[in-house]
């Protein structure tokens, strides 16, 4: 669908702002206003009246050598088409495909004949106004309203029912519970920006990702006067390479095949080797946190609501979830798993993608088994190096195929071989652990990831449009994989951490 692009004549035509994700590395921008149709320059995307086409063209020209050469060789931006391509993707973001129509001022000659007359890119806007919609998908409107009410009441108690503070909370544009969530999701956008910055300007990247032309963090200020002074909004922005014409996402219901699984694992091993380089390791350890630390900012009201709705699912999912969830969500168990991996098995933590599933993997149209890009790094966090592989296997692979591949041990063998090969190429030593240790670490990751597969059920049930012709098939697929995941995780928990099961049983016995 193509959106109508609005015009705001109050935005200055020389709006050039550099606000990359790593401030200390900001570049000096050049002004490319003269290469844009003056009438086009002030048009903007939907209600985001500061994200003008002039702003976009300037940041793109400063961030893309390819596009800058087009302009420097007579290219002139005549027209820009903006197409909304969200379609169930980018839950916290608005995604637009921008098609720039270019006219060459000196006509087509020997110098310009090899340049294109169109240049496309993806504009990703982190949209905090979508967070309430996202939370409705998680909890349902009625349950979310109860969460917001409980959160507000708790704040009132914490403030000793101070009348002035209570009135401020009541009159606030955004409910405090939603505002708390916004802080977490803004951090997620920052994660993606920082990850792309770490991966910038690598001659041979360890894994395929889109070219990134520009990133801007969310701004914390909410003062409208401040916005008028700075002429820049609070939303986060990413301008990236457009891969839509030559790639596709494997449908959720189809699942990945064995060749595709091995392709993903190979690249994850290469990434982990790159992230092990001392200078790179220093960067991600400084800029990222664990998933527990990130979600730890979330209130107990949200956690209670999440558990409450899971208890409404089928019994063969709920019963194992009760046992596993009660253990896995304990901070002591999270700490135990980390120490077990590092001290007993010699496998340290690494930076993970955190949200690896069908929608975040692009495959080439002309070769569906060849990976074109890993996308959406918002949940990039520090954790178990088997996090992404276990999530991939549970969320995107049919249970029977997953179990067969796991039984054969191919995935861990491939991972370890590729990891060691890349470490040696980088002049580093091979890892000291082997397949046996890695298997234990993978098992522990399965326990953690199985919980997430169950939590996703209500989210997808509300987030998938009911008029989607594949709605029933998708939900059946998600529930089948979640049921298989949580029951397999219970068996693994009995094998890997029986002492925690015994502790929990003893506690329940005392309570009874």
CSV table of C-alpha atoms in Angstrom, one decimal:
chain,number,residue,atom,x,y,z
A,1,UNK,CA,0.0,0.0,0.0
A,2,UNK,CA,1.2,3.5,-0.7
A,3,UNK,CA,0.6,6.2,2.0
A,4,UNK,CA,-0.2,9.8,1.3
A,5,UNK,CA,2.8,11.9,2.1
A,6,UNK,CA,1.8,15.1,4.0
A,7,UNK,CA,3.5,18.5,3.7
A,8,UNK,CA,4.6,20.8,6.5
A,9,UNK,CA,5.9,24.1,5.2
A,10,UNK,CA,7.2,25.2,8.6
A,11,UNK,CA,10.1,22.7,8.4
A,12,UNK,CA,13.3,24.5,7.3
A,13,UNK,CA,14.6,23.3,3.9
A,14,UNK,CA,18.2,23.1,5.3
A,15,UNK,CA,17.4,20.5,7.9
A,16,UNK,CA,20.6,18.6,8.2
A,17,UNK,CA,21.1,16.7,11.5
A,18,UNK,CA,23.6,14.0,12.3
A,19,UNK,CA,22.7,11.8,15.3
A,20,UNK,CA,24.2,8.4,14.8
A,21,UNK,CA,24.0,5.7,17.4
A,22,UNK,CA,27.6,6.2,18.6
A,23,UNK,CA,27.9,9.9,19.3
A,24,UNK,CA,31.7,9.9,19.6
A,25,UNK,CA,31.9,8.7,16.0
A,26,UNK,CA,29.5,11.2,14.3
A,27,UNK,CA,30.5,12.2,10.9
A,28,UNK,CA,30.7,15.8,9.5
A,29,UNK,CA,27.7,16.0,7.1
A,30,UNK,CA,27.6,17.7,3.8
A,31,UNK,CA,24.4,19.5,2.5
A,32,UNK,CA,22.8,17.9,-0.6
A,33,UNK,CA,19.7,20.2,-0.7
A,34,UNK,CA,20.5,21.4,-4.3
A,35,UNK,CA,20.0,17.8,-5.6
A,36,UNK,CA,16.4,17.6,-4.5
A,37,UNK,CA,13.2,19.0,-6.0
A,38,UNK,CA,12.4,22.0,-3.7
A,39,UNK,CA,8.7,21.0,-3.6
A,40,UNK,CA,9.6,17.5,-2.6
A,41,UNK,CA,12.1,18.5,0.1
A,42,UNK,CA,9.5,19.5,2.7
A,43,UNK,CA,7.2,16.5,2.3
A,44,UNK,CA,7.2,14.1,5.3
A,45,UNK,CA,6.2,10.6,6.3
A,46,UNK,CA,2.7,10.4,7.9
A,47,UNK,CA,2.6,12.3,11.2
A,48,UNK,CA,6.4,12.4,11.5
A,49,UNK,CA,6.7,16.0,10.3
A,50,UNK,CA,10.4,16.2,11.0
A,51,UNK,CA,11.3,13.2,8.9
A,52,UNK,CA,11.2,15.1,5.7
A,53,UNK,CA,12.4,13.9,2.3
A,54,UNK,CA,15.1,16.5,2.5
A,55,UNK,CA,16.3,15.0,5.8
A,56,UNK,CA,16.3,11.5,4.4
A,57,UNK,CA,18.1,12.4,1.2
A,58,UNK,CA,20.8,14.3,3.1
A,59,UNK,CA,21.4,11.5,5.5
A,60,UNK,CA,21.3,8.9,2.7
A,61,UNK,CA,23.8,10.8,0.6
A,62,UNK,CA,26.1,11.2,3.6
A,63,UNK,CA,25.8,7.5,4.5
A,64,UNK,CA,25.8,5.8,1.1
A,65,UNK,CA,28.8,6.2,-1.3
A,66,UNK,CA,26.8,4.6,-4.1
A,67,UNK,CA,23.9,7.2,-3.8
A,68,UNK,CA,26.3,10.1,-3.3
A,69,UNK,CA,28.1,9.2,-6.6
A,70,UNK,CA,24.7,9.3,-8.3
A,71,UNK,CA,24.2,12.9,-7.1
A,72,UNK,CA,27.8,14.0,-7.8
A,73,UNK,CA,27.4,12.8,-11.4
A,74,UNK,CA,24.4,14.8,-12.3
A,75,UNK,CA,21.6,12.9,-10.5
A,76,UNK,CA,18.7,15.0,-9.3
A,77,UNK,CA,15.9,13.7,-7.0
A,78,UNK,CA,12.6,14.3,-8.9
A,79,UNK,CA,10.2,12.2,-6.9
A,80,UNK,CA,10.0,9.8,-4.0
A,81,UNK,CA,7.4,7.0,-3.5
A,82,UNK,CA,6.8,5.8,0.1
A,83,UNK,CA,5.2,2.4,0.5
A,84,UNK,CA,4.2,1.0,3.9
A,85,UNK,CA,5.5,-2.5,4.1
A,86,UNK,CA,4.9,-3.4,7.8
A,87,UNK,CA,2.4,-6.2,7.0
A,88,UNK,CA,2.9,-8.0,10.4
A,89,UNK,CA,6.7,-7.2,10.5
A,90,UNK,CA,8.3,-4.6,12.7
A,91,UNK,CA,6.0,-4.8,15.8
A,92,UNK,CA,7.5,-1.7,17.4
A,93,UNK,CA,8.5,0.0,14.2
A,94,UNK,CA,7.0,1.5,11.0
A,95,UNK,CA,8.7,0.2,7.9
A,96,UNK,CA,8.6,2.0,4.6
A,97,UNK,CA,10.1,1.2,1.2
A,98,UNK,CA,11.3,4.5,-0.4
A,99,UNK,CA,11.8,4.5,-4.1
A,100,UNK,CA,13.7,7.5,-5.3
A,101,UNK,CA,13.2,8.6,-8.9
A,102,UNK,CA,16.3,10.2,-10.4
A,103,UNK,CA,16.7,12.5,-13.3
A,104,UNK,CA,20.2,13.3,-14.7
A,105,UNK,CA,20.5,17.1,-15.3
A,106,UNK,CA,23.0,16.7,-18.1
A,107,UNK,CA,21.0,13.9,-19.7
A,108,UNK,CA,22.3,10.4,-20.3
A,109,UNK,CA,25.9,10.3,-21.5
A,110,UNK,CA,28.9,8.1,-21.3
A,111,UNK,CA,29.4,9.2,-17.7
A,112,UNK,CA,25.9,8.6,-16.5
A,113,UNK,CA,24.6,5.7,-18.7
A,114,UNK,CA,25.7,3.1,-16.1
A,115,UNK,CA,23.9,4.9,-13.2
A,116,UNK,CA,20.3,3.9,-12.2
A,117,UNK,CA,17.2,6.1,-12.6
A,118,UNK,CA,15.8,4.7,-9.4
A,119,UNK,CA,17.4,4.0,-6.0
A,120,UNK,CA,15.4,2.3,-3.2
A,121,UNK,CA,16.0,1.9,0.5
A,122,UNK,CA,14.1,0.9,3.7
A,123,UNK,CA,13.2,3.5,6.3
A,124,UNK,CA,12.6,2.1,9.7
A,125,UNK,CA,11.0,4.4,12.3
A,126,UNK,CA,10.9,3.3,15.9
A,127,UNK,CA,7.4,4.4,16.8
A,128,UNK,CA,6.6,4.6,20.5
A,129,UNK,CA,2.9,5.2,19.7
A,130,UNK,CA,2.8,1.5,18.6
A,131,UNK,CA,3.9,0.2,22.0
A,132,UNK,CA,0.4,0.3,23.5
A,133,UNK,CA,-0.8,-1.7,20.4
A,134,UNK,CA,2.0,-4.2,20.9
A,135,UNK,CA,1.1,-4.6,24.6
A,136,UNK,CA,-2.5,-5.1,23.6
A,137,UNK,CA,-1.3,-8.0,21.4
A,138,UNK,CA,0.5,-9.4,24.4
A,139,UNK,CA,-2.2,-9.1,27.0
A,140,UNK,CA,-5.5,-8.1,25.3
A,141,UNK,CA,-7.1,-4.7,25.8
A,142,UNK,CA,-9.1,-5.6,28.9
A,143,UNK,CA,-6.2,-7.2,30.7
A,144,UNK,CA,-3.9,-4.3,29.7
A,145,UNK,CA,-6.3,-1.8,31.2
A,146,UNK,CA,-6.2,-3.7,34.5
A,147,UNK,CA,-2.4,-3.8,34.4
A,148,UNK,CA,-2.3,0.0,33.9
A,149,UNK,CA,-4.8,0.6,36.7
A,150,UNK,CA,-2.9,-1.6,39.1
A,151,UNK,CA,0.4,0.1,38.2
A,152,UNK,CA,-1.1,3.5,38.8
A,153,UNK,CA,-2.6,2.5,42.1
A,154,UNK,CA,0.8,1.1,43.2
A,155,UNK,CA,2.5,4.4,42.3
A,156,UNK,CA,-0.1,6.2,44.4
A,157,UNK,CA,0.7,4.1,47.4
A,158,UNK,CA,4.5,4.5,46.9
A,159,UNK,CA,3.9,8.3,46.8
A,160,UNK,CA,1.8,8.1,50.1
A,161,UNK,CA,-1.2,9.2,48.0
A,162,UNK,CA,0.3,12.7,47.5
A,163,UNK,CA,-2.5,14.6,45.9
A,164,UNK,CA,-0.3,16.7,43.6
A,165,UNK,CA,1.7,13.7,42.4
A,166,UNK,CA,-1.5,11.7,41.9
A,167,UNK,CA,-2.9,14.5,39.7
A,168,UNK,CA,0.3,14.6,37.6
A,169,UNK,CA,0.0,10.8,37.0
A,170,UNK,CA,-3.7,11.1,36.2
A,171,UNK,CA,-3.2,14.0,33.8
A,172,UNK,CA,-0.1,12.5,32.1
A,173,UNK,CA,-0.5,11.9,28.3
A,174,UNK,CA,0.9,8.4,28.6
A,175,UNK,CA,0.0,6.0,31.3
A,176,UNK,CA,3.0,5.3,33.6
A,177,UNK,CA,2.9,1.6,32.9
A,178,UNK,CA,3.1,2.3,29.1
A,179,UNK,CA,5.9,4.8,29.8
A,180,UNK,CA,7.9,2.2,31.6
A,181,UNK,CA,7.6,-0.1,28.7
A,182,UNK,CA,8.6,2.6,26.3
A,183,UNK,CA,12.0,2.9,28.1
A,184,UNK,CA,12.6,-0.8,27.5
A,185,UNK,CA,11.6,-0.7,23.8
A,186,UNK,CA,13.7,2.5,23.2
A,187,UNK,CA,16.6,0.5,24.6
A,188,UNK,CA,15.9,-2.2,22.1
A,189,UNK,CA,16.1,0.3,19.2
A,190,UNK,CA,19.4,1.6,20.6
A,191,UNK,CA,20.7,-2.0,20.7
A,192,UNK,CA,20.0,-2.4,17.0
A,193,UNK,CA,21.8,0.9,16.2
A,194,UNK,CA,24.8,0.0,18.3
A,195,UNK,CA,25.0,-3.5,16.8
A,196,UNK,CA,25.0,-2.0,13.2
A,197,UNK,CA,27.7,0.4,14.3
A,198,UNK,CA,29.9,-2.4,15.6
A,199,UNK,CA,29.5,-4.2,12.2
A,200,UNK,CA,30.1,-1.0,10.2
A,201,UNK,CA,33.0,-0.9,7.6
A,202,UNK,CA,34.0,-4.5,7.9
A,203,UNK,CA,35.6,-5.7,4.6
A,204,UNK,CA,34.4,-9.3,5.1
A,205,UNK,CA,31.5,-9.3,7.5
A,206,UNK,CA,31.1,-12.5,9.5
A,207,UNK,CA,27.4,-12.8,8.5
A,208,UNK,CA,25.2,-11.1,6.0
A,209,UNK,CA,23.3,-8.0,7.1
A,210,UNK,CA,21.8,-5.1,5.1
A,211,UNK,CA,23.9,-2.1,4.4
A,212,UNK,CA,23.2,0.6,7.0
A,213,UNK,CA,23.2,4.2,5.7
A,214,UNK,CA,22.1,6.1,8.9
A,215,UNK,CA,21.0,5.5,12.4
A,216,UNK,CA,19.4,7.8,15.0
A,217,UNK,CA,18.7,7.0,18.6
A,218,UNK,CA,15.4,7.8,20.3
A,219,UNK,CA,15.6,11.1,22.1
A,220,UNK,CA,14.4,11.2,25.7
A,221,UNK,CA,13.1,14.7,25.8
A,222,UNK,CA,9.4,15.1,25.6
A,223,UNK,CA,9.2,18.9,25.7
A,224,UNK,CA,7.4,20.2,22.6
A,225,UNK,CA,9.3,23.5,22.8
A,226,UNK,CA,12.5,21.5,22.7
A,227,UNK,CA,11.3,19.8,19.5
A,228,UNK,CA,10.6,23.2,18.0
A,229,UNK,CA,14.1,24.4,18.8
A,230,UNK,CA,15.9,21.3,17.5
A,231,UNK,CA,13.6,20.6,14.6
A,232,UNK,CA,14.0,16.9,15.3
A,233,UNK,CA,11.5,14.4,16.8
A,234,UNK,CA,12.0,11.8,19.5
A,235,UNK,CA,11.6,8.8,17.2
A,236,UNK,CA,14.5,6.5,16.4
A,237,UNK,CA,15.4,6.1,12.7
A,238,UNK,CA,17.3,3.6,10.6
A,239,UNK,CA,18.0,4.0,6.8
A,240,UNK,CA,19.1,0.7,5.3
A,241,UNK,CA,19.6,-1.2,2.1
A,242,UNK,CA,16.4,-2.4,0.3
A,243,UNK,CA,16.5,-6.2,-0.1
A,244,UNK,CA,12.8,-6.7,-0.8
A,245,UNK,CA,13.0,-7.3,-4.5
A,246,UNK,CA,15.5,-10.2,-4.4
A,247,UNK,CA,14.7,-11.9,-1.1
A,248,UNK,CA,11.8,-13.5,0.9
A,249,UNK,CA,11.0,-14.8,4.3
A,250,UNK,CA,10.3,-18.5,4.7
A,251,UNK,CA,6.6,-18.8,5.9
A,252,UNK,CA,6.3,-19.7,9.6
A,253,UNK,CA,4.0,-22.6,8.8
A,254,UNK,CA,6.6,-24.1,6.4
A,255,UNK,CA,9.5,-23.9,8.7
A,256,UNK,CA,13.2,-24.1,7.8
A,257,UNK,CA,14.7,-27.1,6.1
A,258,UNK,CA,17.9,-28.8,7.2
A,259,UNK,CA,20.1,-27.0,4.6
A,260,UNK,CA,18.7,-23.6,5.8
A,261,UNK,CA,19.3,-24.5,9.4
A,262,UNK,CA,22.9,-25.3,8.7
A,263,UNK,CA,23.4,-22.1,6.8
A,264,UNK,CA,22.2,-20.0,9.8
A,265,UNK,CA,24.3,-21.9,12.2
A,266,UNK,CA,27.4,-21.5,10.1
A,267,UNK,CA,27.0,-17.8,10.1
A,268,UNK,CA,26.3,-17.6,13.8
A,269,UNK,CA,29.6,-19.5,14.5
A,270,UNK,CA,31.4,-16.9,12.2
A,271,UNK,CA,29.8,-14.1,14.2
A,272,UNK,CA,30.8,-15.5,17.5
A,273,UNK,CA,34.4,-15.8,16.3
A,274,UNK,CA,34.4,-12.2,15.3
A,275,UNK,CA,32.8,-11.1,18.6
A,276,UNK,CA,35.6,-12.9,20.4
A,277,UNK,CA,38.3,-10.5,19.0
A,278,UNK,CA,39.5,-8.5,22.0
A,279,UNK,CA,38.6,-5.0,20.6
A,280,UNK,CA,35.2,-6.1,19.4
A,281,UNK,CA,34.5,-8.0,22.7
A,282,UNK,CA,35.3,-4.8,24.6
A,283,UNK,CA,32.6,-2.9,22.5
A,284,UNK,CA,29.7,-5.3,23.0
A,285,UNK,CA,30.5,-5.9,26.7
A,286,UNK,CA,30.4,-2.1,27.2
A,287,UNK,CA,27.2,-1.4,25.2
A,288,UNK,CA,24.9,-4.4,25.8
A,289,UNK,CA,23.2,-6.1,28.8
A,290,UNK,CA,21.7,-9.5,29.4
A,291,UNK,CA,18.1,-10.2,28.5
A,292,UNK,CA,17.2,-10.5,32.2
A,293,UNK,CA,18.7,-7.0,32.9
A,294,UNK,CA,16.8,-5.5,30.0
A,295,UNK,CA,13.4,-7.0,30.9
A,296,UNK,CA,14.2,-6.6,34.5
A,297,UNK,CA,12.9,-3.0,34.2
A,298,UNK,CA,9.4,-4.4,33.5
A,299,UNK,CA,6.9,-4.2,36.4
A,300,UNK,CA,5.6,-7.2,38.3
A,301,UNK,CA,2.1,-6.2,37.1
A,302,UNK,CA,3.1,-7.1,33.5
A,303,UNK,CA,4.7,-10.4,34.6
A,304,UNK,CA,1.6,-11.4,36.5
A,305,UNK,CA,-0.6,-10.6,33.6
A,306,UNK,CA,1.6,-12.7,31.3
A,307,UNK,CA,1.4,-15.7,33.6
A,308,UNK,CA,-2.3,-15.3,34.1
A,309,UNK,CA,-3.1,-15.6,30.4
A,310,UNK,CA,-0.7,-18.6,30.0
A,311,UNK,CA,-2.7,-20.5,32.6
A,312,UNK,CA,-5.7,-20.3,30.2
A,313,UNK,CA,-3.9,-22.4,27.5
A,314,UNK,CA,-4.2,-26.1,27.0
A,315,UNK,CA,-3.4,-28.3,30.0
A,316,UNK,CA,-0.6,-30.2,28.1
A,317,UNK,CA,1.2,-26.9,27.8
A,318,UNK,CA,0.3,-25.3,31.1
A,319,UNK,CA,1.4,-28.2,33.3
A,320,UNK,CA,5.0,-28.4,32.2
A,321,UNK,CA,5.1,-24.6,32.0
A,322,UNK,CA,4.1,-24.3,35.7
A,323,UNK,CA,7.1,-26.5,36.7
A,324,UNK,CA,9.7,-24.9,34.3
A,325,UNK,CA,8.5,-21.3,34.6
A,326,UNK,CA,8.6,-21.4,38.4
A,327,UNK,CA,12.3,-22.3,38.2
A,328,UNK,CA,13.6,-20.6,35.1
A,329,UNK,CA,12.2,-17.2,36.1
A,330,UNK,CA,14.1,-17.2,39.4
A,331,UNK,CA,17.2,-15.0,39.4
A,332,UNK,CA,19.2,-17.7,41.3
A,333,UNK,CA,18.5,-20.2,38.6
A,334,UNK,CA,19.6,-17.7,35.8
A,335,UNK,CA,22.8,-17.1,37.8
A,336,UNK,CA,23.3,-20.9,38.3
A,337,UNK,CA,22.9,-21.5,34.5
A,338,UNK,CA,25.5,-18.8,33.7
A,339,UNK,CA,28.0,-20.2,36.2
A,340,UNK,CA,27.3,-23.8,35.0
A,341,UNK,CA,28.1,-22.8,31.4
A,342,UNK,CA,31.2,-20.8,32.2
A,343,UNK,CA,32.7,-22.8,35.1
A,344,UNK,CA,31.7,-26.4,34.5
A,345,UNK,CA,31.6,-26.4,30.7
A,346,UNK,CA,34.1,-23.6,29.9
A,347,UNK,CA,31.6,-21.8,27.6
A,348,UNK,CA,31.5,-18.0,28.1
A,349,UNK,CA,28.7,-15.7,27.2
A,350,UNK,CA,28.5,-13.9,23.9
A,351,UNK,CA,26.4,-11.2,22.2
A,352,UNK,CA,23.3,-12.9,20.8
A,353,UNK,CA,20.6,-11.8,18.2
A,354,UNK,CA,18.0,-12.7,20.8
A,355,UNK,CA,15.0,-12.9,18.4
A,356,UNK,CA,16.0,-15.4,15.7
A,357,UNK,CA,13.0,-16.7,13.8
A,358,UNK,CA,11.5,-16.8,10.4
A,359,UNK,CA,10.7,-13.1,10.1
A,360,UNK,CA,14.2,-12.0,10.8
A,361,UNK,CA,15.9,-14.2,8.2
A,362,UNK,CA,15.9,-13.2,4.5
A,363,UNK,CA,16.6,-15.8,1.8
A,364,UNK,CA,17.5,-15.2,-1.8
A,365,UNK,CA,14.6,-15.7,-4.3
A,366,UNK,CA,16.9,-17.4,-6.8
A,367,UNK,CA,18.4,-19.7,-4.1
A,368,UNK,CA,16.0,-20.2,-1.2
A,369,UNK,CA,18.7,-22.1,0.7
A,370,UNK,CA,21.2,-19.2,0.6
A,371,UNK,CA,20.9,-16.6,3.4
A,372,UNK,CA,20.7,-13.0,2.3
A,373,UNK,CA,20.5,-11.2,5.6
A,374,UNK,CA,19.9,-11.4,9.4
A,375,UNK,CA,17.7,-8.5,10.3
A,376,UNK,CA,16.1,-6.8,13.4
A,377,UNK,CA,18.8,-6.8,16.1
A,378,UNK,CA,16.6,-5.0,18.7
A,379,UNK,CA,16.9,-7.9,21.2
A,380,UNK,CA,20.6,-8.2,20.8
A,381,UNK,CA,21.7,-9.1,24.4
A,382,UNK,CA,24.5,-10.9,26.2
A,383,UNK,CA,23.9,-14.5,27.0
A,384,UNK,CA,24.3,-18.2,26.4
A,385,UNK,CA,26.0,-18.7,22.9
A,386,UNK,CA,23.4,-21.4,22.1
A,387,UNK,CA,20.5,-19.0,22.7
A,388,UNK,CA,20.0,-18.2,19.0
A,389,UNK,CA,20.5,-21.8,17.8
A,390,UNK,CA,18.0,-23.1,20.4
A,391,UNK,CA,15.5,-20.4,19.6
A,392,UNK,CA,15.9,-21.1,15.8
A,393,UNK,CA,15.3,-24.8,16.4
A,394,UNK,CA,12.3,-24.4,18.6
A,395,UNK,CA,10.5,-21.5,16.8
A,396,UNK,CA,11.2,-22.2,13.2
A,397,UNK,CA,11.7,-26.0,12.7
A,398,UNK,CA,9.0,-28.7,12.8
A,399,UNK,CA,9.4,-30.8,16.0
A,400,UNK,CA,10.1,-34.1,14.3
A,401,UNK,CA,12.8,-32.6,12.1
A,402,UNK,CA,14.3,-30.7,15.0
A,403,UNK,CA,14.5,-33.9,17.1
A,404,UNK,CA,16.1,-35.9,14.3
A,405,UNK,CA,18.8,-33.2,13.7
A,406,UNK,CA,19.5,-32.8,17.4
A,407,UNK,CA,19.8,-36.6,17.8
A,408,UNK,CA,22.4,-36.7,15.0
A,409,UNK,CA,24.4,-33.9,16.6
A,410,UNK,CA,25.1,-32.2,13.3
A,411,UNK,CA,24.3,-28.7,14.4
A,412,UNK,CA,26.7,-28.6,17.3
A,413,UNK,CA,29.4,-30.3,15.3
A,414,UNK,CA,29.0,-27.7,12.5
A,415,UNK,CA,29.0,-24.8,14.9
A,416,UNK,CA,32.2,-26.0,16.7
A,417,UNK,CA,34.0,-26.7,13.4
A,418,UNK,CA,33.1,-23.3,11.9
A,419,UNK,CA,33.9,-21.4,15.2
A,420,UNK,CA,37.3,-22.9,15.5
A,421,UNK,CA,38.1,-22.5,11.8
A,422,UNK,CA,37.3,-18.7,12.0
A,423,UNK,CA,39.2,-18.3,15.3
A,424,UNK,CA,42.3,-19.7,13.8
A,425,UNK,CA,41.9,-17.5,10.7
A,426,UNK,CA,41.8,-14.5,13.1
A,427,UNK,CA,45.0,-15.6,14.7
A,428,UNK,CA,43.3,-16.8,17.9
A,429,UNK,CA,43.3,-20.2,19.7
A,430,UNK,CA,40.6,-22.8,19.3
A,431,UNK,CA,38.1,-23.0,22.1
A,432,UNK,CA,38.9,-25.5,24.8
A,433,UNK,CA,35.5,-27.1,25.1
A,434,UNK,CA,34.2,-29.8,22.9
A,435,UNK,CA,30.9,-31.3,21.7
A,436,UNK,CA,30.0,-32.8,25.0
A,437,UNK,CA,30.3,-29.5,26.9
A,438,UNK,CA,28.5,-27.7,24.2
A,439,UNK,CA,25.6,-30.2,24.3
A,440,UNK,CA,25.0,-29.3,28.0
A,441,UNK,CA,25.1,-25.6,27.2
A,442,UNK,CA,22.6,-26.1,24.3
A,443,UNK,CA,20.3,-28.1,26.6
A,444,UNK,CA,20.3,-25.3,29.1
A,445,UNK,CA,19.4,-22.8,26.4
A,446,UNK,CA,16.5,-25.0,25.3
A,447,UNK,CA,15.1,-24.8,28.8
A,448,UNK,CA,15.1,-21.0,28.7
A,449,UNK,CA,13.9,-20.7,25.1
A,450,UNK,CA,11.0,-23.1,25.6
A,451,UNK,CA,9.4,-20.6,28.1
A,452,UNK,CA,9.4,-18.0,25.4
A,453,UNK,CA,7.6,-20.2,22.9
A,454,UNK,CA,4.7,-20.6,25.3
A,455,UNK,CA,4.6,-16.9,26.0
A,456,UNK,CA,4.3,-16.2,22.3
A,457,UNK,CA,1.0,-18.0,21.9
A,458,UNK,CA,-1.3,-15.3,23.2
A,459,UNK,CA,0.8,-12.6,21.4
A,460,UNK,CA,0.4,-14.3,18.0
A,461,UNK,CA,-3.2,-15.1,18.6
A,462,UNK,CA,-4.0,-11.4,19.0
A,463,UNK,CA,-1.3,-10.0,16.7
A,464,UNK,CA,-2.3,-12.1,13.7
A,465,UNK,CA,-5.3,-10.6,11.9
A,466,UNK,CA,-8.3,-13.1,12.0
A,467,UNK,CA,-9.0,-12.5,8.3
A,468,UNK,CA,-5.5,-13.9,7.6
A,469,UNK,CA,-6.3,-16.9,5.4
A,470,UNK,CA,-3.5,-18.8,7.3
A,471,UNK,CA,-4.6,-17.8,10.8
A,472,UNK,CA,-5.7,-21.2,11.9
A,473,UNK,CA,-2.7,-22.9,10.3
A,474,UNK,CA,-0.3,-20.4,11.9
A,475,UNK,CA,-1.8,-20.8,15.4
A,476,UNK,CA,-1.8,-24.6,15.1
A,477,UNK,CA,1.9,-24.4,14.1
A,478,UNK,CA,2.8,-22.1,17.0
A,479,UNK,CA,1.0,-24.2,19.6
A,480,UNK,CA,2.4,-27.5,18.3
A,481,UNK,CA,6.0,-26.2,18.4
A,482,UNK,CA,5.4,-24.6,21.9
A,483,UNK,CA,3.9,-27.9,23.2
A,484,UNK,CA,6.8,-29.9,21.9
A,485,UNK,CA,9.3,-27.3,23.2
A,486,UNK,CA,8.0,-27.1,26.7
A,487,UNK,CA,7.6,-30.8,27.2
A,488,UNK,CA,11.1,-31.5,25.8
A,489,UNK,CA,12.5,-28.8,28.1
A,490,UNK,CA,11.0,-30.5,31.1
A,491,UNK,CA,12.8,-33.7,30.2
A,492,UNK,CA,16.0,-31.7,29.8
A,493,UNK,CA,15.5,-30.0,33.1
A,494,UNK,CA,15.1,-33.4,34.8
A,495,UNK,CA,18.4,-34.4,33.3
A,496,UNK,CA,20.5,-31.2,33.6
A,497,UNK,CA,19.2,-29.7,36.8
A,498,UNK,CA,17.4,-32.3,38.9
A,499,UNK,CA,18.5,-30.5,42.1
A,500,UNK,CA,16.3,-27.5,41.1
A,501,UNK,CA,13.3,-29.7,40.5
A,502,UNK,CA,13.8,-31.3,43.9
A,503,UNK,CA,14.2,-27.8,45.6
A,504,UNK,CA,10.9,-26.7,44.0
A,505,UNK,CA,9.1,-29.9,45.0
A,506,UNK,CA,10.3,-29.5,48.6
A,507,UNK,CA,9.2,-25.9,48.7
A,508,UNK,CA,5.7,-26.8,47.4
A,509,UNK,CA,5.5,-29.6,49.9
A,510,UNK,CA,6.2,-27.2,52.8
A,511,UNK,CA,3.6,-24.7,51.4
A,512,UNK,CA,1.0,-27.5,51.3
